[in-house]
Amino acid sequence: MSDARTVWGIGLTTIAGDGTVLDAWYPEVRTGTSASDEVAVAALEPLAGPDERRNVTLEVVQLQIDLDAAPASTADAYLRLHALSHLVVRPNELNLDGIFGHLPNVAWTNAGPVLPADAARLRPRLQRAGIQVQGLDKFPRLTDYVQPSGVRIADASRVRLGAYLSPGTTVMHEGFVNFNAGTLGASMVEGRISQGVVVGDGSDIGGGSSIMGTLSGGGTHRVSIGARTLLGANAGIGISLGDDCVVEAGLYVTAGTKIVLVDGPVTADGARKSVKGAELSGHDGVLFRRNSLSGAVEAVRRAGVGVTLNEALHA
């Protein structure tokens, strides 16, 4: 285990009355071997203690983990999610095996996490305190734990903790970014980036579009999108796209989609050669479109830059 594959943090963990660890918040994630940081501990200690409104207790936690080992606890799982959102490690470059087993279902409120059973039992008390349940999930909102630098997020509820968002990224109201997924540069996100998916610098994920992840039936292939690529509005992919590609609005391309190679060789009967989408996965400079007369999905070679984002929107 090298220092480069080790991260540590000092934070606060929330423990329900029945002993369930609900979450952990790490203001900072550092690489290498953990060291004593009395200043960080002293800053958090006043925040520790019981919160009777939510039937929880907050405790200071210091943890060091090996990114190549599987998560071992809730605090461990949260440190991995923080490492992603603090841009310490990129998506798919750490071990997340079994992470769901360490993330309990939580009633997320505007005052912090609550055990779902307690949220129901304590409803009158919570209401009097102005505490509202905003969701029931294993993952919290990114912005409740990390405020990524140089990033715009129009609707905080649509980006989970564990999202990797590079400076210059804009996530519009209908955009969604799952954990262990995100952008490697300035990108426009108006569609869905599923778990395990990474999007290259300067790319545009159009409104209502969808990228298939391994949690949504995508098998084991990790879908990625290159730089300066456009996924059109309401389009979708189950294959990777290289640099400078375009997928026509409303077109869904999967590994099994039959695609006509418009620029390819002609067969003996005069038709153009067809291939499955998987054979074009990751290729640069491809326009995917649907022929408006025949309905066939076609691939056309294209030259030059795929898309150019408006710099004023991503500064």
Tab-separated table of C-alpha atoms in Angstrom:
chain	number	residue	atom	x	y	z
A	1	MET	CA	0.000	0.000	0.000
A	2	SER	CA	1.677	3.231	-1.184
A	3	ASP	CA	1.033	6.700	0.184
A	4	ALA	CA	-0.549	7.606	-3.158
A	5	ARG	CA	-3.201	4.929	-2.587
A	6	THR	CA	-3.904	5.939	1.013
A	7	VAL	CA	-6.226	8.735	2.103
A	8	TRP	CA	-7.279	9.971	5.508
A	9	GLY	CA	-9.532	12.527	7.075
A	10	ILE	CA	-10.780	13.956	10.344
A	11	GLY	CA	-14.488	14.615	10.535
A	12	LEU	CA	-17.793	14.128	12.283
A	13	THR	CA	-19.893	10.996	12.226
A	14	THR	CA	-23.604	10.875	13.053
A	15	ILE	CA	-24.814	7.944	15.169
A	16	ALA	CA	-28.506	7.160	15.698
A	17	GLY	CA	-29.943	6.213	19.069
A	18	ASP	CA	-29.875	2.523	18.181
A	19	GLY	CA	-26.166	2.699	17.317
A	20	THR	CA	-26.545	2.894	13.526
A	21	VAL	CA	-23.865	5.074	11.938
A	22	LEU	CA	-25.791	7.302	9.543
A	23	ASP	CA	-23.043	9.321	7.865
A	24	ALA	CA	-19.638	10.940	8.165
A	25	TRP	CA	-18.510	14.396	7.077
A	26	TYR	CA	-14.868	15.135	6.297
A	27	PRO	CA	-14.115	18.823	5.701
A	28	GLU	CA	-10.809	17.821	4.104
A	29	VAL	CA	-9.369	14.624	2.601
A	30	ARG	CA	-5.615	14.145	2.520
A	31	THR	CA	-3.339	11.610	0.883
A	32	GLY	CA	-0.597	9.632	2.575
A	33	THR	CA	-0.283	8.397	6.143
A	34	SER	CA	-2.537	10.027	8.726
A	35	ALA	CA	-0.978	12.408	11.199
A	36	SER	CA	-2.093	14.077	14.388
A	37	ASP	CA	-3.898	17.354	13.671
A	38	GLU	CA	-4.897	18.940	16.943
A	39	VAL	CA	-6.175	22.066	15.188
A	40	ALA	CA	-8.626	20.101	13.040
A	41	VAL	CA	-9.822	18.046	16.007
A	42	ALA	CA	-10.239	21.164	18.166
A	43	ALA	CA	-12.340	22.823	15.438
A	44	LEU	CA	-14.733	19.867	15.334
A	45	GLU	CA	-15.024	19.027	19.022
A	46	PRO	CA	-17.497	21.879	19.784
A	47	LEU	CA	-19.804	20.435	17.107
A	48	ALA	CA	-19.830	16.971	18.676
A	49	GLY	CA	-22.460	15.800	21.146
A	50	PRO	CA	-26.129	14.816	21.210
A	51	ASP	CA	-28.887	16.318	19.082
A	52	GLU	CA	-32.065	15.255	20.871
A	53	ARG	CA	-34.300	16.614	18.131
A	54	ARG	CA	-33.046	13.925	15.735
A	55	ASN	CA	-32.138	11.313	18.380
A	56	VAL	CA	-28.522	11.291	17.173
A	57	THR	CA	-25.067	11.897	18.582
A	58	LEU	CA	-22.199	13.466	16.656
A	59	GLU	CA	-18.680	12.169	17.314
A	60	VAL	CA	-15.262	13.175	15.989
A	61	VAL	CA	-13.715	10.488	13.792
A	62	GLN	CA	-10.210	10.130	12.317
A	63	LEU	CA	-9.773	7.453	9.687
A	64	GLN	CA	-7.132	6.256	7.226
A	65	ILE	CA	-8.072	3.893	4.397
A	66	ASP	CA	-6.455	1.923	1.594
A	67	LEU	CA	-8.185	2.845	-1.685
A	68	ASP	CA	-7.444	-0.594	-3.104
A	69	ALA	CA	-9.208	-2.403	-0.245
A	70	ALA	CA	-12.983	-2.767	-0.078
A	71	PRO	CA	-14.970	-0.422	2.206
A	72	ALA	CA	-15.081	-1.725	5.767
A	73	SER	CA	-17.528	0.600	7.517
A	74	THR	CA	-19.915	3.504	7.019
A	75	ALA	CA	-17.216	6.018	7.950
A	76	ASP	CA	-14.899	4.303	5.455
A	77	ALA	CA	-17.526	4.447	2.683
A	78	TYR	CA	-18.111	8.134	3.300
A	79	LEU	CA	-14.390	8.882	3.199
A	80	ARG	CA	-14.249	7.279	-0.262
A	81	LEU	CA	-17.207	9.364	-1.446
A	82	HIS	CA	-15.554	12.498	-0.070
A	83	ALA	CA	-12.264	11.595	-1.773
A	84	LEU	CA	-14.112	11.512	-5.099
A	85	SER	CA	-15.962	14.777	-4.562
A	86	HIS	CA	-12.832	16.539	-3.271
A	87	LEU	CA	-11.156	15.422	-6.554
A	88	VAL	CA	-8.508	13.452	-4.657
A	89	VAL	CA	-9.204	10.314	-6.729
A	90	ARG	CA	-10.978	9.898	-10.076
A	91	PRO	CA	-14.039	7.718	-10.684
A	92	ASN	CA	-13.279	4.005	-11.159
A	93	GLU	CA	-9.836	4.425	-9.582
A	94	LEU	CA	-10.786	3.187	-6.112
A	95	ASN	CA	-12.404	0.069	-4.677
A	96	LEU	CA	-16.123	0.491	-3.968
A	97	ASP	CA	-16.998	-3.215	-3.737
A	98	GLY	CA	-19.843	-3.756	-1.291
A	99	ILE	CA	-20.320	-0.070	-0.555
A	100	PHE	CA	-24.121	-0.348	-0.465
A	101	GLY	CA	-23.875	-2.705	2.488
A	102	HIS	CA	-22.181	0.058	4.501
A	103	LEU	CA	-24.647	2.798	3.566
A	104	PRO	CA	-27.875	2.565	5.575
A	105	ASN	CA	-31.113	4.046	4.304
A	106	VAL	CA	-31.375	7.503	5.832
A	107	ALA	CA	-34.073	10.136	6.195
A	108	TRP	CA	-32.239	13.218	4.942
A	109	THR	CA	-33.480	16.407	6.550
A	110	ASN	CA	-32.546	20.079	6.448
A	111	ALA	CA	-30.949	19.522	9.884
A	112	GLY	CA	-28.955	16.418	8.962
A	113	PRO	CA	-29.520	12.649	8.780
A	114	VAL	CA	-32.165	10.845	10.818
A	115	LEU	CA	-32.911	7.146	11.170
A	116	PRO	CA	-36.079	6.558	9.070
A	117	ALA	CA	-37.918	4.919	11.983
A	118	ASP	CA	-37.048	7.890	14.184
A	119	ALA	CA	-38.200	10.337	11.506
A	120	ALA	CA	-41.653	8.741	11.660
A	121	ARG	CA	-41.723	8.456	15.445
A	122	LEU	CA	-40.407	11.973	16.078
A	123	ARG	CA	-42.457	13.691	13.374
A	124	PRO	CA	-44.279	16.163	15.696
A	125	ARG	CA	-41.016	17.138	17.416
A	126	LEU	CA	-39.230	17.565	14.117
A	127	GLN	CA	-42.038	19.684	12.718
A	128	ARG	CA	-42.000	21.993	15.753
A	129	ALA	CA	-38.265	22.439	15.213
A	130	GLY	CA	-38.792	23.258	11.524
A	131	ILE	CA	-37.035	20.072	10.418
A	132	GLN	CA	-38.313	18.575	7.161
A	133	VAL	CA	-37.515	15.251	5.516
A	134	GLN	CA	-36.179	15.947	2.032
A	135	GLY	CA	-35.494	12.399	0.890
A	136	LEU	CA	-35.019	8.738	1.813
A	137	ASP	CA	-31.868	7.283	0.283
A	138	LYS	CA	-28.473	5.738	0.932
A	139	PHE	CA	-26.672	8.724	-0.590
A	140	PRO	CA	-26.945	12.368	0.436
A	141	ARG	CA	-26.746	15.440	-1.733
A	142	LEU	CA	-23.223	16.459	-2.698
A	143	THR	CA	-23.628	20.074	-1.598
A	144	ASP	CA	-24.569	19.110	1.961
A	145	TYR	CA	-20.996	17.828	2.375
A	146	VAL	CA	-18.763	19.338	-0.328
A	147	GLN	CA	-18.963	22.594	-2.283
A	148	PRO	CA	-16.847	21.907	-5.389
A	149	SER	CA	-14.808	24.859	-6.574
A	150	GLY	CA	-15.727	26.538	-9.850
A	151	VAL	CA	-18.858	24.424	-10.354
A	152	ARG	CA	-22.488	25.445	-10.917
A	153	ILE	CA	-25.300	23.128	-9.765
A	154	ALA	CA	-28.811	24.398	-10.452
A	155	ASP	CA	-30.649	21.735	-8.404
A	156	ALA	CA	-28.586	20.323	-5.546
A	157	SER	CA	-30.875	17.315	-5.096
A	158	ARG	CA	-29.737	15.916	-8.465
A	159	VAL	CA	-26.059	15.461	-7.628
A	160	ARG	CA	-25.030	12.768	-5.127
A	161	LEU	CA	-22.089	12.811	-2.769
A	162	GLY	CA	-19.321	10.932	-4.567
A	163	ALA	CA	-19.797	12.855	-7.817
A	164	TYR	CA	-16.542	14.077	-9.360
A	165	LEU	CA	-17.092	17.542	-10.831
A	166	SER	CA	-14.149	19.405	-12.329
A	167	PRO	CA	-13.970	23.214	-12.288
A	168	GLY	CA	-15.954	24.774	-15.095
A	169	THR	CA	-18.712	22.156	-14.983
A	170	THR	CA	-22.334	23.310	-15.091
A	171	VAL	CA	-25.118	20.944	-14.007
A	172	MET	CA	-28.455	22.354	-15.102
A	173	HIS	CA	-31.807	21.678	-13.422
A	174	GLU	CA	-32.492	18.409	-15.256
A	175	GLY	CA	-28.905	17.213	-15.112
A	176	PHE	CA	-28.044	14.324	-12.777
A	177	VAL	CA	-24.654	13.038	-11.634
A	178	ASN	CA	-24.382	9.810	-9.640
A	179	PHE	CA	-21.589	8.785	-7.279
A	180	ASN	CA	-18.311	7.513	-8.791
A	181	ALA	CA	-19.077	9.473	-11.955
A	182	GLY	CA	-18.560	12.936	-13.315
A	183	THR	CA	-16.590	15.320	-15.475
A	184	LEU	CA	-12.856	15.469	-16.167
A	185	GLY	CA	-12.982	19.076	-17.346
A	186	ALA	CA	-15.413	21.922	-18.040
A	187	SER	CA	-18.650	20.344	-19.290
A	188	MET	CA	-22.344	21.119	-19.666
A	189	VAL	CA	-24.586	18.534	-17.994
A	190	GLU	CA	-28.283	18.657	-18.832
A	191	GLY	CA	-28.794	14.877	-18.902
A	192	ARG	CA	-28.001	11.854	-16.751
A	193	ILE	CA	-24.459	10.714	-15.917
A	194	SER	CA	-24.775	7.256	-14.366
A	195	GLN	CA	-22.459	5.537	-11.890
A	196	GLY	CA	-19.028	4.791	-13.343
A	197	VAL	CA	-19.362	7.190	-16.290
A	198	VAL	CA	-16.781	9.916	-16.945
A	199	VAL	CA	-17.180	12.810	-19.376
A	200	GLY	CA	-14.222	14.516	-21.033
A	201	ASP	CA	-13.333	18.196	-21.138
A	202	GLY	CA	-15.547	20.447	-23.238
A	203	SER	CA	-18.349	17.933	-23.778
A	204	ASP	CA	-22.093	18.619	-23.663
A	205	ILE	CA	-24.604	16.134	-22.224
A	206	GLY	CA	-27.852	17.372	-23.761
A	207	GLY	CA	-31.189	17.858	-22.054
A	208	GLY	CA	-32.971	14.604	-21.201
A	209	SER	CA	-30.104	12.451	-22.465
A	210	SER	CA	-28.949	9.315	-20.657
A	211	ILE	CA	-25.656	7.459	-20.317
A	212	MET	CA	-25.952	3.805	-19.347
A	213	GLY	CA	-23.938	2.826	-16.260
A	214	THR	CA	-23.074	-0.563	-14.801
A	215	LEU	CA	-25.819	-0.144	-12.177
A	216	SER	CA	-28.491	0.387	-14.837
A	217	GLY	CA	-28.054	-2.695	-16.973
A	218	GLY	CA	-24.861	-1.715	-18.740
A	219	GLY	CA	-23.013	-4.923	-17.897
A	220	THR	CA	-19.359	-4.562	-16.963
A	221	HIS	CA	-18.338	-2.060	-19.644
A	222	ARG	CA	-17.501	1.342	-18.165
A	223	VAL	CA	-18.999	3.881	-20.540
A	224	SER	CA	-16.989	7.037	-21.084
A	225	ILE	CA	-17.288	10.136	-23.233
A	226	GLY	CA	-14.268	11.870	-24.718
A	227	ALA	CA	-13.520	15.551	-25.132
A	228	ARG	CA	-15.616	18.027	-27.170
A	229	THR	CA	-18.367	15.468	-27.711
A	230	LEU	CA	-22.093	16.195	-27.914
A	231	LEU	CA	-24.783	13.809	-26.701
A	232	GLY	CA	-27.913	15.329	-28.192
A	233	ALA	CA	-31.128	16.129	-26.344
A	234	ASN	CA	-33.064	12.981	-25.347
A	235	ALA	CA	-30.329	10.792	-26.828
A	236	GLY	CA	-28.618	7.925	-25.015
A	237	ILE	CA	-25.622	5.634	-25.212
A	238	GLY	CA	-24.587	2.228	-23.939
A	239	ILE	CA	-21.196	2.430	-25.658
A	240	SER	CA	-18.261	4.784	-25.127
A	241	LEU	CA	-17.750	7.818	-27.320
A	242	GLY	CA	-14.331	9.130	-28.277
A	243	ASP	CA	-13.310	12.732	-28.850
A	244	ASP	CA	-15.241	15.047	-31.190
A	245	CYS	CA	-18.292	12.799	-31.578
A	246	VAL	CA	-21.946	13.730	-31.974
A	247	VAL	CA	-25.030	11.633	-31.222
A	248	GLU	CA	-28.128	13.018	-32.909
A	249	ALA	CA	-30.976	14.208	-30.673
A	250	GLY	CA	-33.360	11.413	-29.722
A	251	LEU	CA	-31.078	8.579	-30.851
A	252	TYR	CA	-30.142	5.763	-28.438
A	253	VAL	CA	-27.056	3.745	-29.377
A	254	THR	CA	-26.296	0.526	-27.496
A	255	ALA	CA	-23.677	-2.191	-27.946
A	256	GLY	CA	-26.147	-4.242	-29.982
A	257	THR	CA	-27.489	-1.455	-32.191
A	258	LYS	CA	-27.072	-2.253	-35.901
A	259	ILE	CA	-25.256	0.709	-37.470
A	260	VAL	CA	-24.700	1.375	-41.172
A	261	LEU	CA	-21.214	2.676	-42.020
A	262	VAL	CA	-22.020	5.434	-44.496
A	263	ASP	CA	-18.340	5.938	-45.327
A	264	GLY	CA	-17.571	2.232	-45.332
A	265	PRO	CA	-17.142	-0.237	-48.187
A	266	VAL	CA	-20.036	-1.374	-50.341
A	267	THR	CA	-21.012	-5.045	-50.147
A	268	ALA	CA	-21.579	-7.315	-53.168
A	269	ASP	CA	-25.268	-6.441	-53.313
A	270	GLY	CA	-24.536	-2.724	-53.340
A	271	ALA	CA	-25.425	-2.094	-49.690
A	272	ARG	CA	-23.257	-0.403	-47.110
A	273	LYS	CA	-21.587	-2.546	-44.437
A	274	SER	CA	-23.264	-2.671	-41.033
A	275	VAL	CA	-21.672	-3.306	-37.622
A	276	LYS	CA	-22.854	-3.532	-34.049
A	277	GLY	CA	-22.468	-0.464	-31.877
A	278	ALA	CA	-19.853	-2.201	-29.741
A	279	GLU	CA	-17.455	-2.161	-32.701
A	280	LEU	CA	-17.533	1.641	-32.759
A	281	SER	CA	-17.203	2.078	-28.999
A	282	GLY	CA	-14.584	4.689	-28.137
A	283	HIS	CA	-13.888	5.762	-31.727
A	284	ASP	CA	-13.093	9.441	-32.308
A	285	GLY	CA	-14.808	11.748	-34.769
A	286	VAL	CA	-18.063	9.875	-35.393
A	287	LEU	CA	-21.533	11.295	-36.052
A	288	PHE	CA	-24.323	8.900	-35.085
A	289	ARG	CA	-27.628	9.696	-36.784
A	290	ARG	CA	-30.873	8.091	-37.892
A	291	ASN	CA	-31.692	8.144	-41.599
A	292	SER	CA	-34.973	10.056	-41.878
A	293	LEU	CA	-36.084	8.009	-44.894
A	294	SER	CA	-35.043	4.457	-44.032
A	295	GLY	CA	-34.952	4.725	-40.242
A	296	ALA	CA	-31.542	3.040	-40.168
A	297	VAL	CA	-28.962	4.137	-37.609
A	298	GLU	CA	-25.891	5.446	-39.430
A	299	ALA	CA	-22.323	6.360	-38.513
A	300	VAL	CA	-20.545	9.061	-40.484
A	301	ARG	CA	-16.913	10.071	-40.133
A	302	ARG	CA	-16.509	13.717	-39.227
A	303	ALA	CA	-13.525	16.044	-39.028
A	304	GLY	CA	-12.809	18.974	-36.753
A	305	VAL	CA	-13.991	19.853	-33.268
A	306	GLY	CA	-17.226	18.315	-32.078
A	307	VAL	CA	-18.641	21.111	-29.934
A	308	THR	CA	-17.392	24.350	-28.424
A	309	LEU	CA	-18.865	25.374	-25.084
A	310	ASN	CA	-19.758	28.969	-24.256
A	311	GLU	CA	-16.824	30.021	-22.066
A	312	ALA	CA	-18.940	32.643	-20.267
A	313	LEU	CA	-21.181	29.894	-18.900
A	314	HIS	CA	-18.338	27.760	-17.586
A	315	ALA	CA	-15.939	30.281	-16.072
